[in-house]
XYZ file of C-alpha atoms in Angstrom:
571
model
C -189.813 13.928 -241.082
C -190.602 15.717 -245.066
C -190.458 13.172 -247.215
C -188.410 14.911 -249.993
C -188.845 12.462 -252.814
C -192.768 13.502 -252.419
C -191.627 17.449 -252.108
C -189.469 16.792 -255.604
C -192.432 15.123 -257.676
C -194.849 17.692 -256.189
C -193.069 20.585 -257.634
C -192.033 18.793 -260.958
C -195.431 19.166 -261.466
C -197.002 21.916 -260.024
C -194.191 24.931 -261.126
C -194.777 26.111 -264.294
C -195.203 29.916 -262.673
C -191.949 30.329 -263.722
C -190.244 27.812 -266.201
C -186.774 28.045 -265.470
C -187.834 25.936 -261.995
C -189.056 23.008 -264.111
C -186.167 23.314 -266.283
C -184.255 23.030 -263.200
C -186.079 20.510 -261.809
C -185.266 18.430 -264.338
C -181.623 19.065 -264.429
C -181.004 17.609 -260.653
C -182.840 14.364 -261.689
C -181.458 11.363 -260.049
C -179.518 13.432 -258.243
C -180.041 12.846 -254.465
C -177.623 15.184 -252.945
C -179.240 18.354 -255.083
C -182.502 17.700 -254.465
C -181.885 17.220 -251.199
C -180.490 20.565 -250.601
C -183.256 22.152 -252.553
C -185.751 20.681 -250.271
C -184.954 19.700 -247.134
C -186.239 22.299 -245.028
C -187.893 25.726 -246.004
C -186.193 28.840 -246.499
C -186.344 30.043 -243.235
C -188.201 33.604 -242.315
C -186.247 36.049 -240.207
C -185.730 39.099 -238.765
C -183.903 39.173 -242.033
C -186.772 38.329 -243.626
C -185.580 35.315 -246.384
C -182.508 35.090 -248.508
C -181.483 32.220 -250.347
C -180.032 31.035 -253.555
C -182.226 31.772 -256.723
C -183.576 28.085 -258.055
C -186.376 26.004 -257.087
C -187.408 23.852 -254.278
C -188.736 25.143 -250.753
C -184.798 25.798 -249.800
C -184.459 28.165 -252.833
C -185.685 32.112 -253.499
C -188.222 31.423 -256.383
C -191.861 32.878 -257.037
C -193.582 30.364 -254.861
C -190.874 31.021 -251.824
C -191.652 34.649 -252.319
C -195.209 34.581 -252.923
C -195.944 31.977 -249.698
C -194.129 34.477 -247.566
C -196.305 37.426 -248.638
C -199.337 35.706 -247.843
C -197.976 35.661 -244.479
C -196.684 39.257 -244.210
C -199.695 39.911 -245.124
C -202.217 37.875 -242.885
C -199.839 39.677 -240.565
C -200.795 43.610 -241.382
C -204.294 42.982 -242.175
C -204.464 41.603 -238.402
C -201.292 43.805 -237.111
C -203.549 47.563 -236.406
C -201.364 49.558 -238.687
C -202.181 51.009 -241.912
C -203.109 48.408 -244.694
C -200.651 49.835 -247.225
C -196.872 48.191 -247.920
C -194.303 49.830 -250.154
C -192.329 47.477 -252.491
C -188.530 48.166 -253.559
C -185.916 46.262 -255.440
C -182.541 46.436 -256.412
C -180.804 45.135 -259.436
C -180.418 41.664 -258.653
C -181.491 38.697 -261.520
C -185.312 38.219 -260.810
C -185.495 41.459 -258.106
C -188.191 43.049 -260.389
C -190.223 39.746 -261.045
C -190.255 38.735 -257.090
C -191.186 42.437 -256.257
C -193.412 42.290 -258.639
C -195.107 38.955 -257.475
C -195.293 40.926 -253.750
C -197.090 43.521 -254.970
C -199.347 40.854 -256.532
C -200.255 39.113 -253.029
C -200.775 41.980 -251.702
C -202.922 44.103 -253.905
C -205.191 40.452 -253.505
C -205.459 40.435 -250.047
C -206.763 43.997 -249.880
C -203.708 45.413 -249.159
C -203.042 48.685 -251.418
C -199.509 48.685 -252.365
C -197.217 51.552 -254.108
C -193.311 50.784 -255.343
C -191.068 51.912 -257.311
C -190.893 52.604 -260.868
C -187.020 51.690 -260.854
C -184.553 49.674 -258.484
C -183.956 51.470 -255.655
C -181.085 51.283 -253.007
C -182.888 50.172 -249.324
C -182.756 53.120 -247.322
C -184.565 54.759 -249.760
C -187.566 51.906 -249.016
C -187.322 52.801 -245.521
C -187.936 56.470 -246.390
C -191.457 54.858 -248.046
C -192.948 52.953 -245.571
C -192.521 56.588 -243.012
C -193.125 58.709 -245.768
C -196.022 56.929 -247.084
C -197.544 55.617 -243.762
C -197.416 52.075 -244.623
C -197.679 49.136 -242.631
C -194.732 47.567 -243.678
C -192.204 46.960 -246.424
C -190.766 44.951 -248.475
C -186.968 45.499 -249.997
C -186.154 42.408 -252.850
C -182.470 42.298 -252.315
C -179.900 40.165 -250.925
C -177.367 42.321 -250.294
C -174.052 42.010 -250.836
C -174.064 38.434 -251.742
C -172.554 36.226 -254.910
C -175.031 36.346 -257.545
C -176.348 33.077 -257.401
C -178.361 34.848 -254.725
C -181.979 36.747 -253.644
C -183.665 37.795 -250.849
C -187.021 39.534 -249.416
C -186.438 41.705 -246.118
C -189.371 42.662 -244.343
C -190.007 46.123 -242.888
C -192.347 46.743 -240.181
C -194.092 50.419 -239.817
C -191.491 52.574 -238.324
C -189.262 51.564 -240.997
C -187.098 48.902 -239.081
C -186.554 45.544 -240.283
C -188.900 43.330 -238.560
C -188.345 42.887 -234.566
C -188.391 39.563 -233.465
C -191.657 39.491 -232.271
C -193.034 40.177 -235.728
C -190.957 37.637 -237.435
C -191.788 35.033 -235.529
C -195.518 36.169 -235.973
C -195.532 35.975 -239.742
C -193.628 33.216 -239.321
C -196.619 31.219 -237.957
C -198.473 32.804 -240.503
C -196.343 31.501 -243.753
C -196.017 27.395 -241.728
C -199.815 27.317 -241.821
C -199.369 28.525 -245.503
C -199.623 25.667 -248.399
C -196.783 26.766 -251.498
C -198.866 26.264 -253.983
C -202.588 26.803 -252.809
C -202.599 29.050 -250.168
C -202.012 32.178 -251.891
C -203.444 34.637 -253.027
C -203.080 36.905 -256.455
C -203.737 38.631 -259.108
C -202.798 40.268 -262.204
C -200.223 43.168 -261.637
C -201.454 45.144 -263.957
C -204.763 44.878 -263.064
C -203.870 45.626 -259.461
C -202.541 48.899 -261.155
C -205.708 49.799 -262.863
C -207.975 48.942 -260.156
C -205.825 51.293 -257.686
C -204.278 48.012 -255.331
C -200.682 49.321 -256.860
C -199.681 52.536 -256.987
C -196.154 53.387 -258.031
C -193.983 55.836 -256.312
C -193.715 58.916 -257.778
C -190.218 61.783 -258.194
C -191.467 63.923 -255.033
C -190.885 61.456 -252.767
C -187.266 60.449 -253.664
C -186.483 64.144 -253.614
C -187.577 64.580 -250.182
C -185.523 61.604 -249.125
C -182.140 63.678 -250.509
C -183.554 66.199 -249.521
C -183.007 64.840 -246.057
C -179.954 63.235 -246.875
C -178.905 66.430 -247.695
C -180.017 67.989 -243.946
C -177.349 65.716 -242.268
C -174.342 67.635 -243.886
C -172.250 69.414 -241.615
C -170.422 71.958 -243.583
C -172.513 73.078 -246.864
C -169.576 74.474 -248.151
C -166.571 72.873 -247.642
C -166.418 70.134 -250.343
C -166.898 72.649 -253.674
C -164.085 74.949 -252.044
C -161.726 71.137 -251.703
C -160.772 70.626 -254.785
C -161.951 66.782 -253.750
C -161.450 64.064 -256.457
C -163.620 61.081 -256.070
C -163.674 57.523 -258.252
C -167.136 55.936 -257.637
C -168.366 52.280 -258.077
C -172.315 50.984 -257.379
C -170.632 47.218 -258.270
C -173.564 47.291 -260.612
C -176.176 48.262 -258.150
C -178.896 50.536 -256.894
C -176.167 53.350 -255.937
C -175.795 54.969 -259.284
C -177.925 57.696 -259.271
C -178.280 58.429 -255.753
C -175.308 58.760 -254.990
C -173.375 60.599 -257.859
C -176.592 62.540 -257.136
C -175.875 64.020 -253.557
C -172.570 64.545 -254.766
C -172.730 66.868 -257.087
C -175.444 68.757 -255.016
C -172.737 68.675 -252.216
C -170.597 70.226 -254.535
C -168.521 66.895 -255.673
C -167.233 68.145 -259.430
C -164.981 65.373 -259.954
C -166.527 61.839 -259.805
C -165.368 59.132 -262.260
C -167.433 55.990 -262.312
C -165.987 52.774 -262.974
C -167.160 51.938 -266.446
C -168.125 48.403 -265.909
C -169.795 48.645 -262.841
C -171.727 51.575 -263.574
C -175.084 49.579 -265.086
C -177.195 47.520 -262.986
C -176.408 44.198 -263.273
C -177.018 41.076 -261.232
C -174.562 39.059 -262.972
C -172.007 41.283 -261.574
C -169.623 40.246 -264.125
C -166.628 41.955 -263.047
C -166.794 41.073 -258.898
C -168.281 37.915 -258.061
C -168.383 38.651 -254.408
C -169.990 42.469 -254.802
C -169.006 43.386 -251.341
C -166.945 46.386 -250.434
C -165.595 44.681 -247.355
C -163.759 42.705 -249.862
C -160.656 43.967 -252.511
C -161.550 41.660 -255.496
C -165.043 43.421 -255.442
C -162.705 47.174 -255.809
C -160.533 45.754 -258.173
C -161.551 47.321 -260.931
C -161.816 50.394 -259.124
C -158.106 50.308 -257.756
C -157.143 49.928 -260.972
C -158.782 53.328 -262.152
C -157.565 54.855 -258.948
C -153.700 54.190 -260.520
C -154.307 56.040 -263.903
C -156.901 58.905 -261.934
C -155.175 59.853 -258.901
C -158.318 60.527 -256.782
C -158.765 61.877 -253.360
C -161.223 58.914 -252.471
C -162.723 55.425 -253.728
C -166.025 55.075 -252.946
C -167.651 51.735 -253.293
C -171.488 51.070 -252.406
C -172.923 47.565 -252.288
C -176.184 46.406 -254.753
C -178.979 47.744 -252.636
C -176.419 50.880 -251.618
C -176.355 50.395 -248.269
C -172.898 49.794 -247.496
C -170.103 51.828 -248.460
C -166.139 50.971 -248.504
C -163.595 53.094 -249.570
C -159.764 53.271 -250.138
C -157.409 56.328 -249.761
C -153.706 57.205 -250.926
C -151.399 55.741 -248.820
C -147.652 55.980 -250.597
C -147.879 54.623 -254.651
C -150.872 52.482 -254.127
C -154.649 52.770 -252.421
C -155.361 51.021 -248.518
C -158.429 49.637 -247.907
C -160.443 51.090 -244.396
C -162.411 48.789 -242.476
C -165.583 49.371 -241.847
C -164.622 50.125 -238.540
C -162.052 52.787 -239.058
C -164.397 55.029 -241.820
C -167.101 54.619 -238.786
C -164.335 55.855 -236.250
C -163.313 58.283 -238.260
C -167.313 59.260 -239.060
C -168.384 59.306 -235.331
C -164.741 61.818 -234.361
C -165.824 64.511 -237.032
C -169.218 64.400 -236.363
C -168.938 64.621 -233.220
C -165.468 67.215 -233.261
C -167.326 69.414 -235.674
C -170.792 69.540 -234.359
C -168.919 70.834 -231.240
C -166.955 73.497 -233.019
C -170.073 75.099 -234.790
C -172.277 74.907 -231.637
C -174.304 72.262 -233.151
C -174.007 69.523 -230.696
C -177.667 68.076 -229.433
C -178.174 68.041 -225.698
C -177.149 64.790 -224.406
C -176.444 63.726 -227.306
C -176.624 59.416 -228.483
C -174.449 57.543 -230.897
C -175.026 53.929 -231.325
C -172.876 51.008 -232.286
C -173.543 47.058 -232.361
C -171.678 44.876 -229.865
C -169.396 44.003 -232.773
C -168.170 47.603 -233.556
C -165.062 47.973 -232.534
C -164.207 49.461 -228.991
C -162.880 52.840 -229.518
C -165.693 54.347 -230.126
C -166.388 54.178 -226.480
C -162.809 56.264 -225.976
C -164.423 58.719 -228.315
C -167.666 59.212 -226.713
C -166.255 59.719 -223.479
C -164.316 62.547 -224.979
C -167.263 64.675 -226.738
C -169.940 63.496 -223.945
C -171.727 61.347 -225.414
C -174.163 58.758 -224.784
C -173.113 55.513 -226.314
C -175.767 52.774 -226.822
C -174.753 49.077 -228.068
C -177.093 46.511 -229.590
C -177.184 43.072 -231.074
C -175.873 42.623 -234.245
C -178.422 44.477 -237.151
C -179.269 47.318 -238.227
C -182.477 47.086 -236.697
C -181.211 47.000 -233.488
C -180.066 50.778 -234.072
C -183.065 51.428 -236.005
C -185.064 50.650 -233.290
C -183.302 52.847 -230.346
C -183.964 55.785 -233.461
C -187.196 55.088 -232.843
C -187.457 54.790 -228.489
C -185.891 58.247 -228.995
C -188.458 59.819 -231.128
C -190.969 58.450 -229.094
C -189.934 60.412 -226.346
C -189.527 63.769 -228.418
C -186.192 63.203 -228.726
C -184.847 61.683 -231.880
C -182.895 64.866 -232.469
C -180.317 63.767 -230.125
C -179.459 60.674 -232.178
C -176.023 62.020 -234.238
C -175.083 58.945 -235.389
C -174.727 54.523 -235.682
C -172.412 52.584 -237.031
C -171.784 48.847 -237.957
C -168.489 46.841 -238.484
C -169.893 45.635 -241.822
C -169.874 49.107 -243.348
C -173.127 50.313 -242.326
C -173.524 53.922 -241.047
C -176.357 56.248 -240.455
C -176.524 59.675 -239.566
C -180.135 61.525 -238.985
C -183.593 60.071 -237.909
C -185.019 60.067 -241.219
C -184.549 56.235 -242.075
C -184.577 52.916 -239.985
C -181.983 51.355 -241.725
C -178.028 52.035 -243.045
C -177.605 54.628 -245.465
C -174.552 53.863 -247.971
C -176.030 57.570 -249.521
C -175.861 59.391 -246.272
C -172.556 58.004 -245.412
C -171.088 58.480 -248.996
C -171.569 61.761 -248.660
C -170.562 62.446 -245.187
C -167.090 60.430 -246.228
C -166.670 63.050 -248.763
C -167.497 66.085 -246.417
C -164.507 65.082 -244.157
C -162.092 63.913 -246.517
C -162.654 67.559 -248.194
C -163.007 69.695 -244.440
C -159.483 67.382 -244.072
C -158.286 68.193 -247.228
C -158.598 72.182 -246.876
C -156.393 71.268 -243.811
C -153.977 69.882 -245.705
C -154.927 66.467 -243.774
C -155.193 62.843 -245.611
C -157.781 60.157 -244.244
C -154.004 58.134 -243.646
C -153.398 60.699 -241.830
C -156.690 61.835 -240.294
C -156.399 57.952 -238.477
C -152.937 58.013 -237.354
C -154.353 61.082 -235.449
C -157.195 59.084 -234.101
C -155.075 55.744 -233.407
C -152.362 58.457 -231.366
C -154.894 59.591 -228.984
C -157.186 56.662 -228.362
C -154.867 53.685 -228.808
C -155.114 50.975 -232.203
C -157.176 49.028 -231.715
C -157.663 46.067 -234.281
C -160.578 43.745 -235.714
C -160.811 41.144 -237.730
C -163.528 38.848 -239.080
C -163.137 35.253 -239.591
C -166.020 33.539 -241.770
C -166.599 29.756 -242.084
C -168.506 29.078 -244.138
C -170.952 25.688 -243.368
C -173.031 24.810 -246.520
C -176.121 22.982 -246.437
C -177.511 20.565 -244.221
C -174.548 19.640 -242.771
C -173.530 22.659 -242.314
C -176.624 23.799 -240.021
C -175.722 20.629 -238.325
C -172.400 21.870 -237.231
C -172.608 25.894 -236.735
C -175.494 24.089 -234.011
C -172.722 21.679 -232.475
C -169.832 24.572 -232.339
C -172.234 26.820 -230.995
C -173.540 24.362 -228.184
C -169.629 22.857 -227.824
C -168.741 26.901 -226.928
C -171.366 27.003 -224.486
C -170.588 23.890 -222.261
C -167.154 24.065 -222.362
C -165.722 27.744 -222.833
C -161.577 28.029 -223.117
C -160.277 29.452 -220.045
C -157.408 31.167 -221.915
C -156.999 32.087 -225.670
C -153.361 33.214 -227.097
C -152.028 33.414 -223.783
C -154.879 35.752 -222.486
C -156.943 34.801 -219.599
C -160.252 34.505 -220.247
C -162.444 37.485 -217.321
C -166.100 36.291 -218.632
C -168.604 34.806 -221.603
C -171.194 36.281 -222.592
C -173.922 34.296 -223.355
C -176.436 35.940 -225.093
C -179.442 33.645 -225.686
C -179.347 32.645 -222.419
C -178.482 36.511 -221.192
C -175.995 35.496 -219.125
C -172.442 37.446 -218.217
C -170.402 34.276 -215.877
C -167.219 35.671 -214.906
C -164.057 33.404 -214.431
C -164.616 32.964 -210.947
C -168.635 31.463 -211.621
C -170.653 34.621 -210.551
C -172.890 35.214 -212.832
C -175.128 38.571 -214.026
C -177.716 39.305 -216.773
C -177.863 40.694 -219.945
C -180.305 43.624 -220.683
C -180.374 42.775 -224.387
C -182.979 40.610 -226.555
C -181.733 36.773 -226.857
C -179.609 35.982 -229.520
C -177.384 33.245 -231.000
C -173.811 34.832 -229.944
C -171.371 34.335 -227.291
C -168.785 36.549 -226.214
C -165.310 36.077 -224.571
C -163.854 38.901 -223.131
C -160.583 38.751 -222.571
C -157.389 41.004 -220.734
C -155.858 44.114 -222.291
C -159.305 44.811 -224.213
C -159.240 42.247 -226.021
C -162.592 40.207 -227.242
C -163.736 37.143 -228.993
C -167.662 37.396 -230.239
C -168.694 34.166 -232.276
C -172.493 34.055 -234.083
C -174.354 32.006 -236.592
C -174.825 34.115 -239.832
C -178.715 35.137 -240.045
C -179.160 35.406 -243.636
C -175.715 33.267 -244.802
C -174.345 29.973 -244.291
C -171.049 30.725 -242.197
C -170.241 31.343 -238.769
C -168.662 34.772 -237.230
C -165.988 35.299 -235.593
C -164.918 38.734 -234.561
C -161.356 39.777 -232.343
C -160.616 42.867 -231.228
C -157.315 43.668 -230.201
C -155.523 46.952 -228.794
C -151.818 47.673 -229.117
C -149.443 50.603 -229.021
C -148.815 50.056 -232.406
C -150.535 48.226 -235.476
C -147.781 45.872 -235.255
C -148.707 45.055 -231.105
C -152.259 44.640 -231.941
C -152.332 42.710 -235.297
C -149.698 40.328 -233.186
C -152.064 39.762 -230.537
C -154.751 39.143 -232.716
C -152.699 36.633 -234.909
C -151.999 34.388 -231.649
C -156.143 34.477 -230.428
C -157.272 33.475 -233.683
C -155.222 31.432 -233.967
C -156.425 29.277 -230.857
C -159.767 29.903 -231.415
C -159.785 28.303 -235.085
C -158.487 25.460 -233.849
C -160.946 24.946 -230.918
C -163.483 25.455 -233.316
C -161.976 22.648 -236.087
C -161.489 24.636 -238.745
């Protein structure tokens, strides 16, 4: 049992590298709850790396937790047999550039050659740099779409994917043996540059990435001829330059950028939750749409690996879900590549288990093999890597997850809002030349395959008590699963932690996916409920899927199921 008061006093004495830390620690003196929240645990390092509130303490993102994690990563790289080099990128968040430099200082001091971008860059460009520069690992300093008080640290392997479960556990074991104040090596950043241990990533690497994105286009000339008009917001993040560049290159001549959200700003003053999944983040963009009347609103999150859209619908603009955009893109890619004779032999698409099952119907129509993986884009990247190992990466045509992450092409191994923005605009332009809006394209998709309704509920569980509550909920569901939800019988329960699927009659079968803290309830009428604790946020997530002849029918069914399940969880 850790002595929290002792840790607090130790940090008050030794946390001198960043003056903000001492100021914060002094401000919570005598506040036992505030102190406990900062020190009751170490910020967890998992397959998503680190993510937490910026501040002082072992349970916060700060120079010491970043350097400790980097020391663990450095020791892993040195022993891994992979190249002794690491690529680093960072986004617009508070202290991202500082944490990136700290990361480089530790790596350099450990004798590891480090490459770092000169300015903020999207997450997919970190994945690209790892592969292009033949690095043994990569670090992206970002908290993705979390509120401004958060920052994070994503760690990547030599394949350009986020670390595997096994690799992350190895790094974690090393981190746990490192003293936060005395166990890390470090050297001055400028000296590391002059010594050649740190080098800046130059423009040709960026240009080649953009060229790889361009290669994923299906039609090279449709956009310029379409008259497509776009309003774009980078949500004060990294997408501003690369997204505008790729749109210009494919021929989108009319792009209006949301002025309040154009430039990098880690405070996100006009969008407290810089997440393109939610309407609040798009408020400024939607207001601009009312004046500009574009064909499309594009919004990328701060590290530009997710993209959301809104499209004209009557007098206003409707936000599409990640499932809807992904399904439209998958159908468009399959249909048009087939029409042009550009579909590879034995094509492969990949989705996560919580992503819409309409993908199964689309893939069946076009003869595409659909692979399902656990939640997390690294598992999609892992499947691309398996294809590449067999010399078959060209079989991969598209992968996506419901949380607005998409990737076409095998040049990177993480979701990429730059290529997704390009393909969304191309798709919208293509349909526009045929007199079809994206609203109409979605209607045609549902007319053909049925209306799939997907909804995500998030239940926040902050602090130590929140972690305990999440564990209790998952344990309770495993020990006492419901037999019916919303009037529909539960046909089977899949527990990915034990890799066992249990049918209603008690029969069991094995699940061929890595173990994970996820439970799926498969119901009658193609409905399902999936629950998992977030790996990056203090939340428990519940995914609902229903299917109906109409949207109203599917929504009504979801409301009945979610009401039952929410009551069962005690929220």
